[in-house]
């Protein structure tokens, strides 16, 4: 788990190493254990930084004014192979190929054996070297072999090609700026800004999407001309002719439901697949813990992990003042049942408020809520953990959200809109008061359900117009067909909610505390297995997550199985009217002073008491202060 940064100069050596150093040092939290640089201009030279373990290389300070064609920078959080041999940037024995790698390849030992059988020899025990030699052996086809989360870049000094890839689900981030003279990429947007080769500006279309869906739909960001490399994509850039290939190498499989599967077979597929995914994610040379709420997904992951690692720490957030959010009782029941090493921390407003600016900087784009993941990550850091497992993904794959229950009603309304007249106050009962009968496609239904502001509201706020009602469908499901609407909803959730929103929030929160998050339920093999399972086993006679719950019954407490869904969240609505009232008022007042939005409509939002909409405005002002104003 690391932070990577790169600058590619077109035509001739341009940038100085000073830009690269600034990028890398802005990501110290992503890799406090080691620092490294490589400069490529005719020859390739490795340099050390202030935090480099190996001091035998020349210090990067000696090259700060040196111009180059390609510069790689790296920060390391040591997880696998704690020796100096895992230092990056790393090259092969010929020094033709150079790599910077962020993430984990969980099946690297199996791939290493295969490569050794082909004649490759290894210097380290790191997965980074396995990635490098896999690329040398199989080029881009190597991506098909990796089970893991990653963002990496490889320079081929002979062909002048730079290869940049991101994992299938988008767990590890990768942002880039493609200018006329430079191509700049990094693990954070902040690193690109710190290069001083890019001036931050607002991308108004991206910001509109941020207000609508909680985050700009990738590849868009809220920054003009900064893009996210999409999950399951790679770039191949040739420095001689400036060509850029942008290729998708994997897609979430649809239309593969196996209707011949029995209940027993389904339960076995889930249990065996999840056990394998969890055990892969316990591979580490440092201590691993888990995030455990009182719910099914994280509790099941925690218990399965404890079967391999009995002393694993399971971390739970509690809320003494807000019982409607508190899941410590259910978490404790499972911990007692399975003799887990259970840790509980009760959250209070004072602690969260102190972190608001730090969280804003970590998120890098406006965010409609205060993140409980940020507080969990802090708790993990205080417990001296470097790696944690999370249960993220179970609701998306097996139908845990309320929206999945509404699919059958939407289907009925779509077939016969007259049914609306038979259900009094339907539009008030269904999904935040929106009229279900209006939605003509599932993508439209999804877009209206997973929204903070409607397009109509944003037209009044922004004083301009963008249409995003069909964005989710057109961007993610073009030429894709689905077995049924449940499968489509799961697909959209993985693409938009997980791949964009959840991954951004979780990675930024964990890495703010130099912590690696791992997600067994988002193992791509497990996702493919889940899409083979017929929908009838996911919602069965009105029981959501039926198959996963049945498997979980063997491992977790009945109170956790039967608990109504609460979700991992903070009491933002209450705090806005109490502890944060003055802060919210002052921050929105400052935002109005910018005259970027319709101030009259801002007042309408404030009076609405919609905490998500209000906090979206607050976080936008904080984002402006910490990013856009710093030019």
Coordinates of C-alpha atoms in Angstrom, one line a residue:
X1 CA 0.0 0.0 0.0
X2 CA 1.6 3.2 -1.2
X3 CA 1.5 6.5 -2.9
X4 CA 2.8 6.7 -6.5
X5 CA 3.5 9.7 -8.7
X6 CA 4.8 10.2 -12.2
X7 CA 5.6 13.0 -14.6
X8 CA 6.0 12.3 -18.4
X9 CA 7.5 15.1 -20.5
X10 CA 6.7 15.1 -24.2
X11 CA 9.1 16.2 -26.9
X12 CA 12.1 16.9 -24.7
X13 CA 13.2 16.9 -21.0
X14 CA 11.2 19.7 -19.3
X15 CA 10.1 19.3 -15.7
X16 CA 12.6 19.4 -12.9
X17 CA 12.7 16.8 -10.1
X18 CA 11.5 19.5 -7.8
X19 CA 7.9 19.0 -9.1
X20 CA 8.2 15.3 -8.5
X21 CA 9.5 15.7 -5.0
X22 CA 6.6 18.0 -4.1
X23 CA 4.1 15.4 -5.4
X24 CA 5.7 12.6 -3.4
X25 CA 6.0 14.6 -0.2
X26 CA 2.3 15.5 -0.3
X27 CA 1.5 11.8 0.1
X28 CA 3.6 11.0 3.2
X29 CA 0.5 9.6 5.0
X30 CA 0.1 7.1 2.2
X31 CA 3.6 5.7 2.8
X32 CA 5.5 6.8 5.9
X33 CA 7.9 3.9 5.8
X34 CA 10.0 4.6 2.7
X35 CA 10.6 7.1 -0.1
X36 CA 12.2 6.7 -3.5
X37 CA 12.6 8.3 -6.9
X38 CA 13.9 7.4 -10.4
X39 CA 14.8 9.9 -13.1
X40 CA 14.9 8.8 -16.7
X41 CA 16.6 10.9 -19.5
X42 CA 18.8 8.8 -21.7
X43 CA 20.0 7.0 -18.5
X44 CA 18.0 5.9 -15.5
X45 CA 19.1 7.0 -12.0
X46 CA 17.7 6.1 -8.6
X47 CA 17.5 8.7 -5.8
X48 CA 16.7 8.6 -2.1
X49 CA 14.6 11.0 -0.1
X50 CA 14.6 12.2 3.5
X51 CA 12.5 9.1 4.5
X52 CA 14.3 6.6 2.4
X53 CA 15.6 3.6 4.3
X54 CA 18.5 3.0 2.0
X55 CA 20.8 6.0 2.2
X56 CA 23.4 4.6 -0.3
X57 CA 21.7 6.3 -3.3
X58 CA 22.3 9.9 -4.0
X59 CA 19.7 12.3 -2.4
X60 CA 17.0 13.7 -4.6
X61 CA 18.1 17.1 -3.5
X62 CA 21.1 16.8 -5.8
X63 CA 18.8 16.4 -8.8
X64 CA 16.1 19.0 -7.9
X65 CA 16.9 21.1 -11.0
X66 CA 17.6 18.2 -13.3
X67 CA 15.4 17.9 -16.3
X68 CA 14.0 14.5 -17.4
X69 CA 11.7 12.6 -19.8
X70 CA 10.1 10.4 -17.2
X71 CA 10.2 10.8 -13.4
X72 CA 8.7 8.2 -11.0
X73 CA 8.2 8.9 -7.3
X74 CA 7.1 6.6 -4.5
X75 CA 6.0 6.4 -0.8
X76 CA 5.7 3.1 0.9
X77 CA 3.6 1.7 3.6
X78 CA 5.4 -1.6 4.3
X79 CA 3.0 -4.5 4.4
X80 CA 4.6 -7.4 2.4
X81 CA 8.4 -7.9 2.4
X82 CA 9.6 -5.5 5.1
X83 CA 13.2 -5.6 3.9
X84 CA 14.9 -3.0 1.7
X85 CA 14.6 -5.4 -1.2
X86 CA 11.0 -4.2 -1.7
X87 CA 12.1 -0.6 -2.3
X88 CA 10.6 1.3 -5.2
X89 CA 10.9 2.5 -7.9
X90 CA 12.1 -1.1 -8.8
X91 CA 13.7 -2.2 -12.0
X92 CA 14.5 -5.6 -13.6
X93 CA 18.1 -6.8 -13.8
X94 CA 18.6 -5.2 -17.2
X95 CA 17.2 -1.8 -16.0
X96 CA 15.0 -1.8 -19.1
X97 CA 11.8 -1.9 -17.1
X98 CA 10.9 0.3 -14.1
X99 CA 7.8 0.0 -11.8
X100 CA 6.0 2.0 -9.2
X101 CA 3.2 0.0 -7.6
X102 CA 0.4 0.8 -5.1
X103 CA -1.7 -2.0 -3.7
X104 CA -1.6 -5.8 -3.1
X105 CA -1.7 -8.8 -5.4
X106 CA -3.0 -11.5 -3.1
X107 CA -2.2 -14.4 -5.4
X108 CA 1.4 -13.2 -6.0
X109 CA 2.9 -16.4 -4.6
X110 CA 1.1 -18.6 -7.2
X111 CA 2.1 -16.3 -10.0
X112 CA 5.7 -16.2 -8.8
X113 CA 5.9 -20.0 -9.0
X114 CA 4.6 -19.9 -12.6
X115 CA 7.1 -17.3 -13.5
X116 CA 10.0 -19.2 -11.9
X117 CA 9.0 -22.2 -13.9
X118 CA 9.4 -20.0 -17.0
X119 CA 13.0 -19.1 -15.9
X120 CA 12.4 -15.8 -14.0
X121 CA 14.5 -15.3 -10.9
X122 CA 13.5 -13.1 -8.0
X123 CA 15.5 -10.8 -5.8
X124 CA 12.8 -9.9 -3.3
X125 CA 9.7 -11.5 -1.7
X126 CA 7.5 -8.6 -2.7
X127 CA 4.4 -8.7 -4.9
X128 CA 5.8 -5.6 -6.7
X129 CA 8.5 -7.7 -8.4
X130 CA 5.9 -10.3 -9.3
X131 CA 3.9 -7.6 -11.1
X132 CA 7.0 -6.3 -12.9
X133 CA 8.0 -9.7 -14.2
X134 CA 4.5 -10.6 -15.0
X135 CA 4.4 -7.6 -17.3
X136 CA 7.7 -8.6 -18.8
X137 CA 6.3 -12.1 -19.5
X138 CA 2.7 -11.4 -20.5
X139 CA 2.5 -7.6 -21.1
X140 CA -1.1 -6.3 -20.5
X141 CA -2.4 -9.8 -20.4
X142 CA -0.8 -10.0 -16.9
X143 CA -3.7 -8.0 -15.6
X144 CA -6.0 -11.0 -16.2
X145 CA -3.9 -13.1 -13.7
X146 CA -3.9 -10.6 -10.8
X147 CA -6.2 -11.0 -7.9
X148 CA -5.9 -7.8 -5.9
X149 CA -6.2 -4.1 -5.6
X150 CA -3.7 -2.0 -7.5
X151 CA -2.7 1.1 -9.4
X152 CA 0.8 0.9 -11.0
X153 CA 2.9 2.2 -13.8
X154 CA 5.7 0.5 -15.7
X155 CA 8.2 2.3 -18.0
X156 CA 9.8 0.4 -20.8
X157 CA 12.9 2.4 -21.6
X158 CA 13.6 0.6 -24.9
X159 CA 10.2 1.3 -26.5
X160 CA 9.5 4.5 -24.6
X161 CA 6.1 3.2 -23.5
X162 CA 4.5 3.9 -20.1
X163 CA 1.9 1.4 -19.0
X164 CA -0.6 2.5 -16.3
X165 CA -3.3 0.2 -14.9
X166 CA -5.9 0.1 -12.2
X167 CA -7.7 -2.8 -10.5
X168 CA -11.0 -4.2 -11.6
X169 CA -13.2 -2.6 -8.9
X170 CA -11.3 0.7 -8.5
X171 CA -10.2 0.1 -4.9
X172 CA -6.9 1.9 -5.4
X173 CA -7.0 5.4 -6.9
X174 CA -5.2 6.8 -9.9
X175 CA -5.7 10.3 -11.2
X176 CA -4.1 12.0 -14.2
X177 CA -3.7 15.3 -16.0
X178 CA -2.9 15.2 -19.7
X179 CA -1.5 18.6 -20.7
X180 CA 0.2 19.7 -23.9
X181 CA 3.7 19.3 -22.5
X182 CA 3.2 16.9 -19.6
X183 CA 1.3 13.8 -18.6
X184 CA 1.1 13.8 -14.8
X185 CA -0.4 11.0 -12.6
X186 CA -0.6 10.2 -9.0
X187 CA -2.5 8.4 -6.2
X188 CA -4.1 11.6 -5.1
X189 CA -5.4 14.8 -6.8
X190 CA -3.4 16.8 -4.3
X191 CA -0.2 15.3 -5.6
X192 CA -1.0 16.6 -9.1
X193 CA -1.7 20.0 -7.7
X194 CA 1.5 20.0 -5.7
X195 CA 3.5 19.5 -8.9
X196 CA 2.8 23.1 -9.8
X197 CA 2.4 22.0 -13.4
X198 CA -1.4 22.1 -13.0
X199 CA -3.5 24.9 -11.7
X200 CA -6.7 23.8 -9.9
X201 CA -9.9 25.0 -11.4
X202 CA -13.5 23.9 -10.9
X203 CA -15.0 21.4 -13.3
X204 CA -18.6 22.6 -13.1
X205 CA -20.0 19.5 -14.9
X206 CA -18.1 17.3 -12.5
X207 CA -19.2 19.3 -9.5
X208 CA -22.8 19.0 -10.7
X209 CA -22.4 15.3 -10.7
X210 CA -20.8 15.5 -7.3
X211 CA -23.9 17.2 -5.9
X212 CA -26.2 14.8 -7.7
X213 CA -24.5 11.4 -6.9
X214 CA -22.2 12.3 -4.0
X215 CA -19.2 12.1 -6.3
X216 CA -18.4 12.9 -9.9
X217 CA -19.0 9.9 -12.1
X218 CA -15.6 8.6 -13.2
X219 CA -13.6 9.4 -15.2
X220 CA -14.8 12.9 -14.3
X221 CA -13.7 14.7 -11.1
X222 CA -14.7 18.0 -9.7
X223 CA -11.4 19.4 -10.9
X224 CA -11.1 20.8 -14.5
X225 CA -8.8 18.5 -16.6
X226 CA -8.1 16.0 -13.9
X227 CA -9.5 12.6 -14.5
X228 CA -9.6 9.3 -12.7
X229 CA -8.5 6.2 -14.6
X230 CA -11.6 4.0 -14.5
X231 CA -11.6 0.7 -12.7
X232 CA -10.5 -2.3 -14.9
X233 CA -8.8 0.0 -17.4
X234 CA -5.2 0.6 -18.5
X235 CA -3.4 3.3 -20.4
X236 CA -0.5 2.8 -22.7
X237 CA 1.4 6.0 -23.5
X238 CA 4.1 6.2 -26.1
X239 CA 6.5 9.2 -25.4
X240 CA 7.8 9.3 -29.0
X241 CA 4.4 9.9 -30.8
X242 CA 2.3 10.9 -27.8
X243 CA -0.3 8.3 -28.5
X244 CA -2.5 7.1 -25.7
X245 CA -4.3 3.8 -25.7
X246 CA -7.2 3.7 -23.2
X247 CA -8.4 0.1 -22.8
X248 CA -10.9 -1.8 -20.6
X249 CA -9.6 -5.3 -19.7
X250 CA -12.5 -6.6 -17.5
X251 CA -16.2 -6.1 -17.0
X252 CA -18.6 -7.2 -14.3
X253 CA -20.3 -10.3 -15.8
X254 CA -24.0 -10.2 -16.5
X255 CA -26.4 -12.7 -18.0
X256 CA -24.6 -15.6 -16.4
X257 CA -27.1 -16.7 -13.7
X258 CA -27.1 -20.4 -13.4
X259 CA -30.7 -21.4 -12.8
X260 CA -29.7 -25.1 -12.2
X261 CA -28.0 -24.3 -8.9
X262 CA -29.6 -25.7 -5.8
X263 CA -29.8 -23.9 -2.5
X264 CA -27.1 -26.1 -1.1
X265 CA -24.8 -25.4 -4.0
X266 CA -25.4 -21.7 -3.7
X267 CA -24.5 -21.7 0.0
X268 CA -21.4 -23.7 -0.7
X269 CA -20.3 -21.3 -3.4
X270 CA -20.7 -18.3 -1.1
X271 CA -19.0 -19.9 1.9
X272 CA -16.1 -21.3 0.0
X273 CA -15.6 -18.2 -2.1
X274 CA -15.7 -15.9 0.8
X275 CA -13.3 -18.1 2.9
X276 CA -10.8 -18.0 0.1
X277 CA -11.2 -14.2 -0.4
X278 CA -10.8 -13.6 3.4
X279 CA -7.7 -15.8 3.7
X280 CA -6.1 -14.1 0.7
X281 CA -6.5 -10.8 2.5
X282 CA -4.9 -12.0 5.7
X283 CA -1.6 -12.4 3.8
X284 CA 0.6 -9.8 5.4
X285 CA 3.9 -9.3 7.2
X286 CA 2.2 -6.9 9.6
X287 CA -0.8 -7.2 11.9
X288 CA -4.2 -7.3 10.3
X289 CA -7.5 -6.2 12.0
X290 CA -11.1 -5.9 10.9
X291 CA -13.8 -3.3 10.9
X292 CA -16.9 -5.0 12.5
X293 CA -20.3 -3.3 12.8
X294 CA -23.2 -5.3 14.2
X295 CA -24.4 -6.2 10.7
X296 CA -24.0 -9.4 8.7
X297 CA -21.2 -8.5 6.2
X298 CA -18.5 -7.2 8.4
X299 CA -19.4 -9.7 11.2
X300 CA -19.1 -12.6 8.8
X301 CA -15.8 -11.4 7.4
X302 CA -14.4 -10.8 11.0
X303 CA -15.4 -14.3 12.2
X304 CA -14.0 -16.0 9.1
X305 CA -10.8 -14.1 9.5
X306 CA -10.6 -15.2 13.2
X307 CA -10.7 -18.8 12.1
X308 CA -7.3 -18.3 10.5
X309 CA -6.0 -15.6 12.9
X310 CA -7.7 -16.2 16.3
X311 CA -6.2 -13.0 17.9
X312 CA -7.3 -10.6 15.2
X313 CA -8.7 -7.3 16.5
X314 CA -12.3 -6.6 15.5
X315 CA -13.1 -2.9 15.8
X316 CA -16.6 -1.4 16.4
X317 CA -17.8 2.2 16.6
X318 CA -20.5 2.9 19.1
X319 CA -22.9 5.8 19.8
X320 CA -24.1 6.1 23.4
X321 CA -26.3 9.1 22.7
X322 CA -27.8 7.8 19.5
X323 CA -29.2 4.3 20.0
X324 CA -30.8 4.3 16.6
X325 CA -27.2 4.1 15.1
X326 CA -25.6 1.9 17.7
X327 CA -24.7 -1.7 16.8
X328 CA -22.3 -2.5 19.6
X329 CA -24.8 -4.9 21.2
X330 CA -25.1 -7.1 18.1
X331 CA -21.3 -6.8 17.5
X332 CA -20.6 -7.8 21.1
X333 CA -23.0 -10.8 20.8
X334 CA -21.0 -12.1 17.8
X335 CA -17.7 -11.4 19.4
X336 CA -18.7 -13.3 22.6
X337 CA -20.1 -16.2 20.6
X338 CA -16.8 -16.5 18.6
X339 CA -14.4 -15.4 21.3
X340 CA -13.2 -12.5 19.2
X341 CA -10.6 -9.9 20.3
X342 CA -13.3 -7.2 20.3
X343 CA -12.5 -3.4 20.6
X344 CA -15.3 -0.8 20.9
X345 CA -14.9 3.0 20.7
X346 CA -17.8 5.3 21.4
X347 CA -17.9 8.3 19.1
X348 CA -18.7 11.8 20.2
X349 CA -19.3 15.0 18.3
X350 CA -16.2 16.8 19.8
X351 CA -13.8 14.2 18.3
X352 CA -15.4 14.2 14.9
X353 CA -15.5 18.0 14.7
X354 CA -11.8 18.2 15.3
X355 CA -11.3 16.1 12.2
X356 CA -13.5 18.0 9.8
X357 CA -10.7 19.9 7.9
X358 CA -8.4 16.8 7.9
X359 CA -11.2 14.7 6.4
X360 CA -12.0 17.4 3.8
X361 CA -8.5 17.4 2.6
X362 CA -8.4 13.6 2.6
X363 CA -11.6 13.3 0.5
X364 CA -10.2 15.8 -2.1
X365 CA -13.7 16.5 -3.5
X366 CA -16.9 17.7 -1.8
X367 CA -18.8 15.1 0.2
X368 CA -22.4 15.1 1.5
X369 CA -21.6 13.6 4.9
X370 CA -19.2 13.1 7.7
X371 CA -17.6 9.7 7.2
X372 CA -17.7 7.1 9.9
X373 CA -14.9 5.3 8.0
X374 CA -12.7 8.2 9.0
X375 CA -13.3 7.6 12.7
X376 CA -12.9 3.8 12.3
X377 CA -9.6 4.4 10.5
X378 CA -8.4 6.6 13.4
X379 CA -9.4 3.8 15.8
X380 CA -7.4 1.3 13.8
X381 CA -4.4 3.5 13.9
X382 CA -4.7 4.0 17.6
X383 CA -4.7 0.2 17.9
X384 CA -1.4 0.0 16.0
X385 CA -2.9 -1.6 12.9
X386 CA -1.6 -1.2 9.4
X387 CA -4.2 -3.4 7.6
X388 CA -7.9 -3.9 8.2
X389 CA -10.6 -6.0 6.5
X390 CA -14.0 -4.5 5.7
X391 CA -17.4 -6.1 4.8
X392 CA -18.1 -3.6 2.0
X393 CA -19.9 -5.1 -0.9
X394 CA -22.4 -7.5 0.6
X395 CA -25.4 -5.2 0.3
X396 CA -24.6 -4.4 -3.3
X397 CA -24.1 -8.1 -4.3
X398 CA -26.9 -9.7 -2.3
X399 CA -29.6 -7.0 -2.2
X400 CA -29.2 -5.5 1.3
X401 CA -30.4 -1.9 0.5
X402 CA -33.9 -0.7 0.7
X403 CA -33.9 0.0 -3.0
X404 CA -33.9 -3.7 -3.8
X405 CA -37.2 -4.1 -2.0
X406 CA -38.7 -1.4 -4.3
X407 CA -37.8 -3.2 -7.5
X408 CA -40.9 -5.4 -7.6
X409 CA -43.1 -2.4 -7.0
X410 CA -41.3 -0.4 -9.7
X411 CA -41.7 -3.4 -12.1
X412 CA -45.4 -3.5 -11.4
X413 CA -45.8 0.3 -11.9
X414 CA -43.8 0.1 -15.1
X415 CA -46.1 -2.5 -16.5
X416 CA -49.2 -0.8 -15.5
X417 CA -49.0 2.9 -14.4
X418 CA -52.7 2.8 -13.4
X419 CA -51.6 0.9 -10.3
X420 CA -50.5 4.2 -8.9
X421 CA -54.2 5.3 -8.5
X422 CA -54.8 2.2 -6.4
X423 CA -52.1 3.0 -3.9
X424 CA -52.9 6.2 -2.0
X425 CA -50.0 8.5 -1.4
X426 CA -47.6 6.2 -3.3
X427 CA -45.3 9.1 -4.2
X428 CA -44.9 10.0 -0.5
X429 CA -44.2 6.4 0.5
X430 CA -41.7 5.5 -2.1
X431 CA -38.1 6.7 -2.2
X432 CA -37.9 10.1 -0.6
X433 CA -41.2 11.3 -2.1
X434 CA -40.3 10.9 -5.7
X435 CA -42.9 9.6 -8.1
X436 CA -42.0 6.1 -8.9
X437 CA -44.3 6.0 -12.0
X438 CA -42.1 8.6 -13.8
X439 CA -39.1 6.3 -14.1
X440 CA -39.1 4.6 -17.5
X441 CA -35.8 2.7 -17.1
X442 CA -33.9 1.2 -14.3
X443 CA -31.0 3.6 -14.9
X444 CA -33.4 6.5 -14.4
X445 CA -34.8 4.8 -11.3
X446 CA -31.3 4.3 -9.9
X447 CA -30.3 7.9 -10.7
X448 CA -33.3 9.3 -8.8
X449 CA -32.9 7.0 -5.9
X450 CA -29.2 7.6 -5.3
X451 CA -29.3 11.3 -5.4
X452 CA -28.8 14.2 -3.0
X453 CA -30.0 16.9 -5.4
X454 CA -32.3 16.5 -8.4
X455 CA -31.3 18.0 -11.7
X456 CA -34.2 20.5 -11.2
X457 CA -32.8 21.6 -7.9
X458 CA -29.3 21.9 -9.3
X459 CA -30.6 24.1 -12.1
X460 CA -31.8 26.6 -9.5
X461 CA -28.6 26.3 -7.4
X462 CA -26.0 26.5 -10.3
X463 CA -28.0 28.8 -12.6
X464 CA -27.2 26.5 -15.5
X465 CA -28.3 23.1 -16.7
X466 CA -26.8 19.7 -17.0
X467 CA -28.8 16.5 -17.6
X468 CA -27.8 13.5 -15.5
X469 CA -31.0 11.5 -15.4
X470 CA -29.6 9.0 -17.9
X471 CA -25.9 9.3 -17.1
X472 CA -25.6 6.1 -15.1
X473 CA -27.2 4.0 -17.8
X474 CA -25.3 5.6 -20.7
X475 CA -21.9 5.6 -19.0
X476 CA -21.9 2.1 -17.5
X477 CA -24.4 -0.1 -19.3
X478 CA -24.1 0.8 -22.9
X479 CA -24.5 -2.4 -24.9
X480 CA -24.9 -4.5 -21.7
X481 CA -27.9 -6.6 -21.1
X482 CA -29.2 -8.0 -17.8
X483 CA -31.0 -11.1 -16.7
X484 CA -33.3 -9.1 -14.5
X485 CA -33.6 -5.7 -12.8
X486 CA -32.0 -7.0 -9.6
X487 CA -28.9 -7.9 -11.5
X488 CA -28.9 -4.5 -13.2
X489 CA -29.3 -2.7 -9.8
X490 CA -26.4 -4.7 -8.4
X491 CA -24.3 -3.8 -11.5
X492 CA -25.1 -0.1 -11.1
X493 CA -24.3 -0.2 -7.4
X494 CA -20.9 -1.8 -8.0
X495 CA -20.1 0.7 -10.8
X496 CA -21.3 3.9 -9.3
X497 CA -21.8 3.5 -5.6
X498 CA -18.9 1.2 -4.9
X499 CA -16.4 2.0 -7.7
X500 CA -16.8 5.8 -7.3
X501 CA -18.3 6.8 -4.0
X502 CA -17.4 4.1 -1.5
X503 CA -13.9 3.4 -2.7
X504 CA -13.1 7.1 -2.7
X505 CA -14.4 7.6 0.8
X506 CA -12.9 4.5 2.2
X507 CA -9.4 4.8 0.6
X508 CA -9.1 8.5 1.6
X509 CA -10.2 7.8 5.1
X510 CA -7.9 4.8 5.7
X511 CA -4.8 6.3 4.0
X512 CA -5.2 9.5 6.1
X513 CA -4.0 7.3 8.9
X514 CA -1.5 5.2 6.9
X515 CA -3.9 2.3 7.0
X516 CA -4.6 -0.3 4.3
X517 CA -8.2 -1.4 3.7
X518 CA -9.0 -4.8 2.2
X519 CA -12.3 -5.9 0.9
X520 CA -13.0 -9.7 0.6
X521 CA -16.5 -9.3 -0.7
X522 CA -15.1 -7.2 -3.6
X523 CA -12.7 -10.0 -4.7
X524 CA -13.4 -10.2 -8.4
X525 CA -13.7 -14.0 -8.3
X526 CA -16.3 -13.6 -5.6
X527 CA -18.2 -11.0 -7.6
X528 CA -18.3 -13.3 -10.6
X529 CA -19.6 -16.1 -8.3
X530 CA -22.3 -13.8 -6.9
X531 CA -23.5 -12.9 -10.4
X532 CA -23.9 -16.6 -11.2
X533 CA -26.3 -17.0 -8.3
X534 CA -29.9 -16.7 -9.3
X535 CA -31.8 -13.6 -8.0
X536 CA -34.3 -15.9 -6.3
X537 CA -31.7 -16.8 -3.7
X538 CA -30.8 -13.2 -3.0
X539 CA -34.3 -12.0 -2.1
X540 CA -36.4 -15.0 -1.1
X541 CA -40.0 -14.6 0.0
X542 CA -39.2 -11.0 0.9
X543 CA -36.0 -11.9 2.9
X544 CA -33.2 -9.7 1.7
X545 CA -29.7 -11.2 1.3
X546 CA -31.3 -14.6 1.9
X547 CA -28.3 -16.7 0.7
X548 CA -25.7 -14.7 2.5
X549 CA -27.7 -14.6 5.7
X550 CA -28.1 -18.4 5.6
X551 CA -24.4 -18.8 5.4
X552 CA -23.8 -16.2 8.1
X553 CA -26.1 -18.1 10.5
X554 CA -23.3 -20.6 11.0
X555 CA -21.0 -17.9 12.3
X556 CA -22.6 -14.9 13.8
X557 CA -25.1 -14.1 16.5
X558 CA -28.9 -14.3 15.9
X559 CA -29.2 -10.7 17.0
X560 CA -26.9 -9.6 14.2
X561 CA -28.8 -11.7 11.6
X562 CA -32.2 -10.3 12.8
X563 CA -31.1 -6.6 13.3
X564 CA -32.8 -4.1 11.0
X565 CA -30.4 -2.3 8.8
X566 CA -28.8 0.8 10.4
X567 CA -25.8 1.4 8.3
X568 CA -22.4 2.7 9.4
X569 CA -23.1 6.4 9.7
X570 CA -22.7 9.5 12.0
X571 CA -25.6 11.6 13.4
X572 CA -25.0 14.5 11.0
X573 CA -28.6 15.7 11.0
X574 CA -28.6 16.1 14.8
X575 CA -25.1 17.7 14.9
X576 CA -26.0 20.3 12.2
X577 CA -28.7 21.7 14.5
X578 CA -26.6 21.5 17.7
X579 CA -22.8 21.1 17.9
X580 CA -22.1 22.2 14.3
X581 CA -24.8 24.8 14.0
X582 CA -22.5 27.8 14.2
X583 CA -19.8 26.2 12.1
X584 CA -22.4 25.4 9.4
X585 CA -23.8 28.9 9.4
X586 CA -20.4 30.6 9.1
X587 CA -19.2 28.3 6.4
X588 CA -22.3 28.7 4.2
X589 CA -22.1 32.5 4.8
X590 CA -18.6 32.4 3.3
X591 CA -19.7 30.2 0.4
X592 CA -22.5 32.8 -0.4
X593 CA -19.8 35.5 -0.5
X594 CA -18.2 33.8 -3.5
X595 CA -21.3 34.4 -5.6
X596 CA -20.7 31.1 -7.4
X597 CA -24.2 29.8 -6.8
X598 CA -27.7 31.2 -6.5
X599 CA -27.6 32.5 -2.9
X600 CA -31.4 32.7 -2.7
X601 CA -31.6 29.0 -3.4
X602 CA -28.8 28.3 -0.9
X603 CA -31.2 29.8 1.7
X604 CA -33.9 27.5 0.5
X605 CA -31.6 24.5 1.1
X606 CA -30.7 25.7 4.6
X607 CA -34.4 26.1 5.5
X608 CA -35.2 22.6 4.2
X609 CA -33.2 21.0 7.0
X610 CA -32.0 18.3 4.6
X611 CA -28.7 17.5 6.3
X612 CA -27.1 15.9 3.2
X613 CA -27.9 18.9 1.0
X614 CA -26.7 21.3 3.7
X615 CA -23.5 19.5 4.3
X616 CA -22.8 19.3 0.6
X617 CA -22.7 23.1 0.6
X618 CA -20.5 23.2 3.7
X619 CA -18.0 20.7 2.2
X620 CA -18.0 22.6 -1.1
X621 CA -16.8 25.7 0.7
X622 CA -14.2 23.8 2.7
X623 CA -13.1 22.1 -0.6
X624 CA -12.8 25.6 -2.2
X625 CA -10.6 26.8 0.6
X626 CA -8.3 23.8 0.7
X627 CA -7.9 23.2 -3.1
X628 CA -9.3 25.8 -5.5
X629 CA -8.1 28.9 -3.5
X630 CA -4.5 27.6 -3.3
X631 CA -3.3 28.7 -6.8

